[in-house]
PDB file of C-alpha atoms in Angstrom:
ATOM      1  CA  ASP A  10       0.000   0.000   0.000  1.00 64.00           C
ATOM      2  CA  ALA A  11       1.790   3.113  -1.258  1.00 75.00           C
ATOM      3  CA  GLY A  12       1.912   6.061   1.078  1.00 92.00           C
ATOM      4  CA  VAL A  13       2.040   9.719   0.098  1.00 96.00           C
ATOM      5  CA  THR A  14       4.646  10.299  -2.590  1.00 96.00           C
ATOM      6  CA  GLN A  15       6.179  13.633  -3.493  1.00 97.00           C
ATOM      7  CA  SER A  16       8.458  14.749  -6.297  1.00 96.00           C
ATOM      8  CA  PRO A  17      11.057  15.962  -6.694  1.00 97.00           C
ATOM      9  CA  THR A  18      12.970  15.250  -3.487  1.00 96.00           C
ATOM     10  CA  HIS A  19      15.199  18.282  -3.799  1.00 96.00           C
ATOM     11  CA  LEU A  20      15.055  21.373  -5.965  1.00 96.00           C
ATOM     12  CA  ILE A  21      17.284  24.412  -6.374  1.00 97.00           C
ATOM     13  CA  LYS A  22      15.901  27.578  -7.932  1.00 97.00           C
ATOM     14  CA  THR A  23      16.879  31.223  -8.165  1.00 97.00           C
ATOM     15  CA  ARG A  24      14.919  34.257  -7.077  1.00 97.00           C
ATOM     16  CA  GLY A  25      12.105  35.211  -9.412  1.00 97.00           C
ATOM     17  CA  GLN A  26      11.705  31.764 -10.915  1.00 97.00           C
ATOM     18  CA  GLN A  27       8.629  29.581 -10.716  1.00 98.00           C
ATOM     19  CA  VAL A  28       8.385  26.056  -9.327  1.00 98.00           C
ATOM     20  CA  THR A  29       5.906  23.171  -9.405  1.00 98.00           C
ATOM     21  CA  LEU A  30       5.863  20.443  -6.769  1.00 98.00           C
ATOM     22  CA  ARG A  31       3.864  17.254  -7.130  1.00 98.00           C
ATOM     23  CA  CYS A  32       2.068  14.925  -4.759  1.00 98.00           C
ATOM     24  CA  SER A  33       0.244  11.612  -5.020  1.00 98.00           C
ATOM     25  CA  PRO A  34      -1.979  10.828  -2.055  1.00 96.00           C
ATOM     26  CA  LYS A  35      -2.104   7.604  -0.110  1.00 94.00           C
ATOM     27  CA  SER A  36      -4.339   4.983  -1.672  1.00 92.00           C
ATOM     28  CA  GLY A  37      -7.949   5.551  -0.634  1.00 89.00           C
ATOM     29  CA  HIS A  38      -7.439   9.225   0.235  1.00 92.00           C
ATOM     30  CA  ASP A  39      -9.127  12.010  -1.681  1.00 92.00           C
ATOM     31  CA  THR A  40      -8.089  15.136   0.225  1.00 93.00           C
ATOM     32  CA  VAL A  41      -4.675  16.738  -0.162  1.00 95.00           C
ATOM     33  CA  SER A  42      -3.093  19.442   1.976  1.00 95.00           C
ATOM     34  CA  TRP A  43       0.170  21.312   1.544  1.00 97.00           C
ATOM     35  CA  TYR A  44       2.408  22.625   4.307  1.00 97.00           C
ATOM     36  CA  GLN A  45       5.574  24.709   4.386  1.00 98.00           C
ATOM     37  CA  GLN A  46       8.161  23.868   7.024  1.00 97.00           C
ATOM     38  CA  ALA A  47      11.002  26.317   7.501  1.00 96.00           C
ATOM     39  CA  LEU A  48      14.149  25.063   9.205  1.00 93.00           C
ATOM     40  CA  GLY A  49      13.608  24.556  12.926  1.00 92.00           C
ATOM     41  CA  GLN A  50       9.903  25.387  12.734  1.00 94.00           C
ATOM     42  CA  GLY A  51       6.636  23.514  12.740  1.00 96.00           C
ATOM     43  CA  PRO A  52       4.785  23.030   9.440  1.00 97.00           C
ATOM     44  CA  GLN A  53       2.565  25.914   8.324  1.00 97.00           C
ATOM     45  CA  PHE A  54      -0.654  25.166   6.457  1.00 96.00           C
ATOM     46  CA  ILE A  55      -0.779  26.501   2.893  1.00 97.00           C
ATOM     47  CA  PHE A  56      -4.032  25.099   1.468  1.00 95.00           C
ATOM     48  CA  GLN A  57      -6.213  22.029   1.136  1.00 93.00           C
ATOM     49  CA  TYR A  58      -7.910  20.470  -1.898  1.00 94.00           C
ATOM     50  CA  TYR A  59     -10.926  18.230  -2.148  1.00 91.00           C
ATOM     51  CA  GLU A  60     -12.940  17.399  -5.243  1.00 91.00           C
ATOM     52  CA  GLU A  61     -10.529  19.531  -7.282  1.00 95.00           C
ATOM     53  CA  GLU A  62     -11.406  22.673  -5.339  1.00 94.00           C
ATOM     54  CA  GLU A  63      -9.433  24.667  -2.795  1.00 94.00           C
ATOM     55  CA  ARG A  64     -11.355  24.209   0.460  1.00 90.00           C
ATOM     56  CA  GLN A  65      -9.137  25.907   3.011  1.00 90.00           C
ATOM     57  CA  ARG A  66      -6.289  28.350   2.718  1.00 94.00           C
ATOM     58  CA  GLY A  67      -3.683  29.485   5.188  1.00 93.00           C
ATOM     59  CA  ASN A  68      -1.967  32.854   5.408  1.00 94.00           C
ATOM     60  CA  PHE A  69       0.076  32.622   2.221  1.00 97.00           C
ATOM     61  CA  PRO A  70       0.208  35.104  -0.663  1.00 97.00           C
ATOM     62  CA  ASP A  71      -1.359  34.501  -4.057  1.00 96.00           C
ATOM     63  CA  ARG A  72       2.067  33.521  -5.395  1.00 98.00           C
ATOM     64  CA  PHE A  73       1.202  30.142  -3.908  1.00 98.00           C
ATOM     65  CA  SER A  74      -1.380  28.288  -5.950  1.00 97.00           C
ATOM     66  CA  GLY A  75      -2.437  24.721  -6.370  1.00 97.00           C
ATOM     67  CA  HIS A  76      -4.398  22.236  -8.312  1.00 97.00           C
ATOM     68  CA  GLN A  77      -5.966  18.846  -7.736  1.00 97.00           C
ATOM     69  CA  PHE A  78      -6.544  16.388 -10.555  1.00 97.00           C
ATOM     70  CA  PRO A  79      -9.383  13.867 -10.996  1.00 97.00           C
ATOM     71  CA  ASN A  80      -7.092  11.087  -9.739  1.00 95.00           C
ATOM     72  CA  TYR A  81      -6.671  13.105  -6.476  1.00 96.00           C
ATOM     73  CA  SER A  82      -3.029  13.952  -7.120  1.00 97.00           C
ATOM     74  CA  SER A  83      -2.046  17.545  -6.571  1.00 98.00           C
ATOM     75  CA  GLU A  84       0.437  20.228  -7.562  1.00 98.00           C
ATOM     76  CA  LEU A  85       1.755  23.205  -5.633  1.00 98.00           C
ATOM     77  CA  ASN A  86       2.940  26.137  -7.736  1.00 98.00           C
ATOM     78  CA  VAL A  87       4.986  29.023  -6.414  1.00 98.00           C
ATOM     79  CA  ASN A  88       5.655  32.066  -8.618  1.00 97.00           C
ATOM     80  CA  ALA A  89       8.226  34.840  -8.270  1.00 97.00           C
ATOM     81  CA  LEU A  90      10.306  32.870  -5.790  1.00 97.00           C
ATOM     82  CA  LEU A  91      11.830  34.699  -2.838  1.00 97.00           C
ATOM     83  CA  LEU A  92      14.741  33.680  -0.640  1.00 97.00           C
ATOM     84  CA  GLY A  93      12.227  33.197   2.177  1.00 96.00           C
ATOM     85  CA  ASP A  94      10.468  30.472   0.212  1.00 98.00           C
ATOM     86  CA  SER A  95      13.356  28.125   0.977  1.00 98.00           C
ATOM     87  CA  ALA A  96      11.801  25.347   3.040  1.00 97.00           C
ATOM     88  CA  LEU A  97      10.637  21.755   3.172  1.00 96.00           C
ATOM     89  CA  TYR A  98       7.267  21.473   1.439  1.00 97.00           C
ATOM     90  CA  LEU A  99       5.137  18.689   2.809  1.00 97.00           C
ATOM     91  CA  CYS A 100       2.107  17.121   1.203  1.00 97.00           C
ATOM     92  CA  ALA A 101      -0.456  15.345   3.350  1.00 95.00           C
ATOM     93  CA  SER A 102      -3.477  13.286   2.409  1.00 94.00           C
ATOM     94  CA  SER A 103      -6.544  12.201   4.308  1.00 91.00           C
ATOM     95  CA  SER A 104      -9.821  10.491   3.620  1.00 85.00           C
ATOM     96  CA  THR A 105     -12.874  12.532   2.785  1.00 65.00           C
ATOM     97  CA  TRP A 106     -12.702  16.187   3.710  1.00 61.00           C
ATOM     98  CA  GLY A 107     -16.402  16.075   4.321  1.00 58.00           C
ATOM     99  CA  ALA A 108     -16.007  13.520   7.093  1.00 60.00           C
ATOM    100  CA  GLY A 109     -14.695  16.085   9.507  1.00 60.00           C
ATOM    101  CA  GLY A 110     -11.597  17.807  10.796  1.00 59.00           C
ATOM    102  CA  ASN A 111     -10.584  14.792  12.814  1.00 71.00           C
ATOM    103  CA  GLN A 112      -9.207  12.778   9.930  1.00 78.00           C
ATOM    104  CA  PRO A 113      -5.522  11.984  10.491  1.00 86.00           C
ATOM    105  CA  GLN A 114      -3.358  13.419   7.784  1.00 91.00           C
ATOM    106  CA  HIS A 115      -0.593  11.218   6.410  1.00 93.00           C
ATOM    107  CA  PHE A 116       2.507  12.976   5.186  1.00 94.00           C
ATOM    108  CA  GLY A 117       5.024  12.414   2.438  1.00 95.00           C
ATOM    109  CA  ASP A 118       8.786  12.837   2.770  1.00 93.00           C
ATOM    110  CA  GLY A 119       8.598  16.354   1.409  1.00 95.00           C
ATOM    111  CA  THR A 120      10.393  18.383  -1.246  1.00 97.00           C
ATOM    112  CA  ARG A 121      13.377  20.399  -0.066  1.00 96.00           C
ATOM    113  CA  LEU A 122      13.307  23.695  -1.991  1.00 98.00           C
ATOM    114  CA  SER A 123      16.369  25.933  -1.910  1.00 97.00           C
ATOM    115  CA  ILE A 124      16.297  29.433  -3.377  1.00 97.00           C
ATOM    116  CA  LEU A 125      19.615  31.020  -4.359  1.00 94.00           C
TER     117      LEU A 125
ATOM    118  CA  ALA B  29      -7.287  31.705  15.820  1.00 82.00           C
ATOM    119  CA  GLN B  30      -5.810  28.439  16.952  1.00 90.00           C
ATOM    120  CA  LYS B  31      -2.439  28.152  18.647  1.00 95.00           C
ATOM    121  CA  VAL B  32      -0.252  25.303  19.873  1.00 97.00           C
ATOM    122  CA  THR B  33       2.668  25.845  22.219  1.00 97.00           C
ATOM    123  CA  GLN B  34       5.402  23.340  22.915  1.00 97.00           C
ATOM    124  CA  ALA B  35       7.502  25.067  25.539  1.00 92.00           C
ATOM    125  CA  GLN B  36      10.348  22.552  25.451  1.00 97.00           C
ATOM    126  CA  THR B  37      12.595  23.242  22.473  1.00 97.00           C
ATOM    127  CA  GLU B  38      15.028  20.412  23.189  1.00 97.00           C
ATOM    128  CA  ILE B  39      15.123  17.504  25.625  1.00 97.00           C
ATOM    129  CA  SER B  40      18.060  15.207  26.171  1.00 97.00           C
ATOM    130  CA  VAL B  41      17.761  11.955  28.138  1.00 97.00           C
ATOM    131  CA  VAL B  42      19.664   8.751  28.648  1.00 97.00           C
ATOM    132  CA  GLU B  43      18.197   5.518  27.375  1.00 97.00           C
ATOM    133  CA  LYS B  44      15.563   3.911  29.645  1.00 97.00           C
ATOM    134  CA  GLU B  45      14.616   7.221  31.217  1.00 97.00           C
ATOM    135  CA  ASP B  46      10.985   8.320  31.048  1.00 97.00           C
ATOM    136  CA  VAL B  47      10.351  11.605  29.249  1.00 97.00           C
ATOM    137  CA  THR B  48       7.284  13.847  28.965  1.00 97.00           C
ATOM    138  CA  LEU B  49       6.716  16.285  26.124  1.00 98.00           C
ATOM    139  CA  ASP B  50       4.385  19.157  26.951  1.00 97.00           C
ATOM    140  CA  CYS B  51       1.728  20.648  24.686  1.00 98.00           C
ATOM    141  CA  VAL B  52      -0.662  23.502  25.446  1.00 98.00           C
ATOM    142  CA  TYR B  53      -3.280  24.666  22.968  1.00 97.00           C
ATOM    143  CA  GLU B  54      -5.715  27.513  22.391  1.00 96.00           C
ATOM    144  CA  THR B  55      -8.903  27.302  20.360  1.00 93.00           C
ATOM    145  CA  ARG B  56     -12.378  28.796  20.254  1.00 91.00           C
ATOM    146  CA  ASP B  57     -13.883  25.715  18.658  1.00 89.00           C
ATOM    147  CA  THR B  58     -16.243  23.645  20.754  1.00 88.00           C
ATOM    148  CA  THR B  59     -15.197  20.490  18.971  1.00 89.00           C
ATOM    149  CA  TYR B  60     -11.549  20.045  18.114  1.00 91.00           C
ATOM    150  CA  TYR B  61      -8.940  17.372  17.618  1.00 91.00           C
ATOM    151  CA  LEU B  62      -5.429  16.994  18.926  1.00 93.00           C
ATOM    152  CA  PHE B  63      -2.620  15.071  17.305  1.00 93.00           C
ATOM    153  CA  TRP B  64       0.960  14.078  17.911  1.00 96.00           C
ATOM    154  CA  TYR B  65       3.385  13.504  15.058  1.00 96.00           C
ATOM    155  CA  LYS B  66       6.985  12.271  15.029  1.00 97.00           C
ATOM    156  CA  GLN B  67       9.495  13.586  12.502  1.00 96.00           C
ATOM    157  CA  PRO B  68      12.676  11.516  12.197  1.00 92.00           C
ATOM    158  CA  PRO B  69      15.694  12.916  10.312  1.00 87.00           C
ATOM    159  CA  SER B  70      14.259  11.576   7.037  1.00 84.00           C
ATOM    160  CA  GLY B  71      11.671  14.361   7.192  1.00 85.00           C
ATOM    161  CA  GLU B  72       8.417  12.430   6.947  1.00 88.00           C
ATOM    162  CA  LEU B  73       5.868  13.271   9.640  1.00 93.00           C
ATOM    163  CA  VAL B  74       4.602  10.070  11.220  1.00 94.00           C
ATOM    164  CA  PHE B  75       1.125  10.126  12.768  1.00 92.00           C
ATOM    165  CA  LEU B  76       1.104   8.840  16.369  1.00 93.00           C
ATOM    166  CA  ILE B  77      -2.280   9.631  17.898  1.00 90.00           C
ATOM    167  CA  ARG B  78      -5.518  11.597  17.553  1.00 89.00           C
ATOM    168  CA  ARG B  79      -7.694  12.698  20.469  1.00 89.00           C
ATOM    169  CA  ASN B  80     -11.193  14.242  20.286  1.00 88.00           C
ATOM    170  CA  SER B  81     -12.063  17.166  22.523  1.00 89.00           C
ATOM    171  CA  PHE B  82     -15.025  15.309  24.007  1.00 86.00           C
ATOM    172  CA  ASP B  83     -12.975  12.278  25.047  1.00 82.00           C
ATOM    173  CA  GLU B  84     -10.665  12.963  27.969  1.00 79.00           C
ATOM    174  CA  GLN B  85      -9.621   9.392  28.596  1.00 79.00           C
ATOM    175  CA  ASN B  86      -5.909   8.913  28.722  1.00 80.00           C
ATOM    176  CA  GLU B  87      -4.432   6.488  26.255  1.00 81.00           C
ATOM    177  CA  ILE B  88      -1.541   4.088  26.372  1.00 83.00           C
ATOM    178  CA  SER B  89       0.062   2.390  23.408  1.00 84.00           C
ATOM    179  CA  GLY B  90       3.070   0.318  24.320  1.00 90.00           C
ATOM    180  CA  ARG B  91       5.716   2.674  25.727  1.00 93.00           C
ATOM    181  CA  TYR B  92       3.701   5.730  24.650  1.00 93.00           C
ATOM    182  CA  SER B  93       0.986   7.391  26.723  1.00 92.00           C
ATOM    183  CA  TRP B  94      -1.002  10.590  26.357  1.00 92.00           C
ATOM    184  CA  ASN B  95      -2.593  12.740  29.031  1.00 93.00           C
ATOM    185  CA  PHE B  96      -5.383  15.033  27.791  1.00 93.00           C
ATOM    186  CA  GLN B  97      -6.643  17.624  30.287  1.00 93.00           C
ATOM    187  CA  LYS B  98      -9.272  19.957  28.918  1.00 92.00           C
ATOM    188  CA  SER B  99      -9.292  22.077  32.081  1.00 93.00           C
ATOM    189  CA  THR B 100      -5.694  23.122  31.477  1.00 95.00           C
ATOM    190  CA  SER B 101      -5.801  22.873  27.648  1.00 96.00           C
ATOM    191  CA  SER B 102      -2.955  20.435  27.669  1.00 96.00           C
ATOM    192  CA  PHE B 103      -2.196  17.257  25.752  1.00 95.00           C
ATOM    193  CA  ASN B 104       1.070  15.836  27.038  1.00 96.00           C
ATOM    194  CA  PHE B 105       2.977  12.877  25.640  1.00 95.00           C
ATOM    195  CA  THR B 106       5.067  10.493  27.739  1.00 95.00           C
ATOM    196  CA  ILE B 107       7.569   7.949  26.497  1.00 96.00           C
ATOM    197  CA  THR B 108       8.383   5.290  29.067  1.00 96.00           C
ATOM    198  CA  ALA B 109      11.783   3.618  29.050  1.00 97.00           C
ATOM    199  CA  SER B 110      13.040   5.717  26.151  1.00 97.00           C
ATOM    200  CA  GLN B 111      15.164   4.180  23.412  1.00 97.00           C
ATOM    201  CA  VAL B 112      17.677   5.644  20.976  1.00 96.00           C
ATOM    202  CA  VAL B 113      15.176   5.059  18.145  1.00 95.00           C
ATOM    203  CA  ASP B 114      12.825   7.537  19.839  1.00 96.00           C
ATOM    204  CA  SER B 115      15.200  10.366  18.932  1.00 97.00           C
ATOM    205  CA  ALA B 116      13.271  12.690  16.621  1.00 97.00           C
ATOM    206  CA  VAL B 117      11.351  15.949  16.539  1.00 98.00           C
ATOM    207  CA  TYR B 118       7.870  15.618  18.009  1.00 98.00           C
ATOM    208  CA  PHE B 119       5.019  17.905  17.026  1.00 98.00           C
ATOM    209  CA  CYS B 120       1.712  18.516  18.708  1.00 97.00           C
ATOM    210  CA  ALA B 121      -1.056  19.704  16.364  1.00 96.00           C
ATOM    211  CA  LEU B 122      -4.642  20.911  16.529  1.00 94.00           C
ATOM    212  CA  SER B 123      -7.541  21.033  14.068  1.00 91.00           C
ATOM    213  CA  GLY B 124     -11.112  22.193  14.425  1.00 86.00           C
ATOM    214  CA  ASP B 125     -14.446  21.029  13.137  1.00 79.00           C
ATOM    215  CA  GLY B 126     -15.788  24.198  11.643  1.00 74.00           C
ATOM    216  CA  GLY B 127     -15.056  27.445   9.854  1.00 77.00           C
ATOM    217  CA  THR B 128     -11.489  28.285   9.026  1.00 77.00           C
ATOM    218  CA  SER B 129     -10.052  25.636  11.330  1.00 79.00           C
ATOM    219  CA  TYR B 130     -11.855  22.755   9.623  1.00 82.00           C
ATOM    220  CA  GLY B 131      -9.511  20.033   8.477  1.00 81.00           C
ATOM    221  CA  LYS B 132      -6.292  22.028   8.721  1.00 89.00           C
ATOM    222  CA  LEU B 133      -3.563  21.306  11.210  1.00 92.00           C
ATOM    223  CA  THR B 134      -1.996  23.988  13.362  1.00 95.00           C
ATOM    224  CA  PHE B 135       1.368  22.750  14.619  1.00 97.00           C
ATOM    225  CA  GLY B 136       3.498  23.680  17.571  1.00 97.00           C
ATOM    226  CA  GLN B 137       7.169  24.558  17.130  1.00 97.00           C
ATOM    227  CA  GLY B 138       8.242  21.013  17.914  1.00 97.00           C
ATOM    228  CA  THR B 139      10.396  19.424  20.605  1.00 98.00           C
ATOM    229  CA  ILE B 140      13.717  17.871  19.636  1.00 98.00           C
ATOM    230  CA  LEU B 141      14.181  14.687  21.664  1.00 98.00           C
ATOM    231  CA  THR B 142      17.621  13.140  21.843  1.00 97.00           C
ATOM    232  CA  VAL B 143      18.015   9.795  23.587  1.00 97.00           C
ATOM    233  CA  HIS B 144      21.616   8.896  24.390  1.00 97.00           C
ATOM    234  CA  PRO B 145      22.743   5.276  24.740  1.00 95.00           C
TER     235      PRO B 145
END
């Protein structure tokens, strides 16, 4: 049973560039969330997708956007990259957003994004 | 707004010692959920436990136990007879059941636990 998979594992970009990160949820899960984890900090919620729609959004600028596909996989796009965007980006999946906020979220290994 | 505070930044113990990780939370939701996650050096967050706000029973799973006290807004995590493999960063997290807190996790800053042989 495959868990949450993310790609790529590592990525190096320069300021001003754009990046796309990808996530495949755990089998049986239909809800995908994205988190940003700066070094030494706890993860910060970016947004959550269910039925191909953004359902919740954290305090992140519009430079951060996402998409969910019919097969439940998801992408996180970040435009006009800043040095402060350097972080570990974690994808999490859970079963049925509509079932309630108590669903445990299962995380992938993350994508380490470095901005030069 | 929801908030989770883990006052202990780092804890260092010797193997076989018991260790307690503290977690205090703030929320305006009537119904909410508390979680603990473990993050080993590989980076993946591993789900350990979920607790509902209306269930204050303590829980034990092997060497792990959790003490939920609604009166003090605390959800502490104890590892009994710690082992080197327990070394990791531990996060306490909170989600609500309505409005802007629905389905999204608010994490604490994490506690780095180091268990020495």
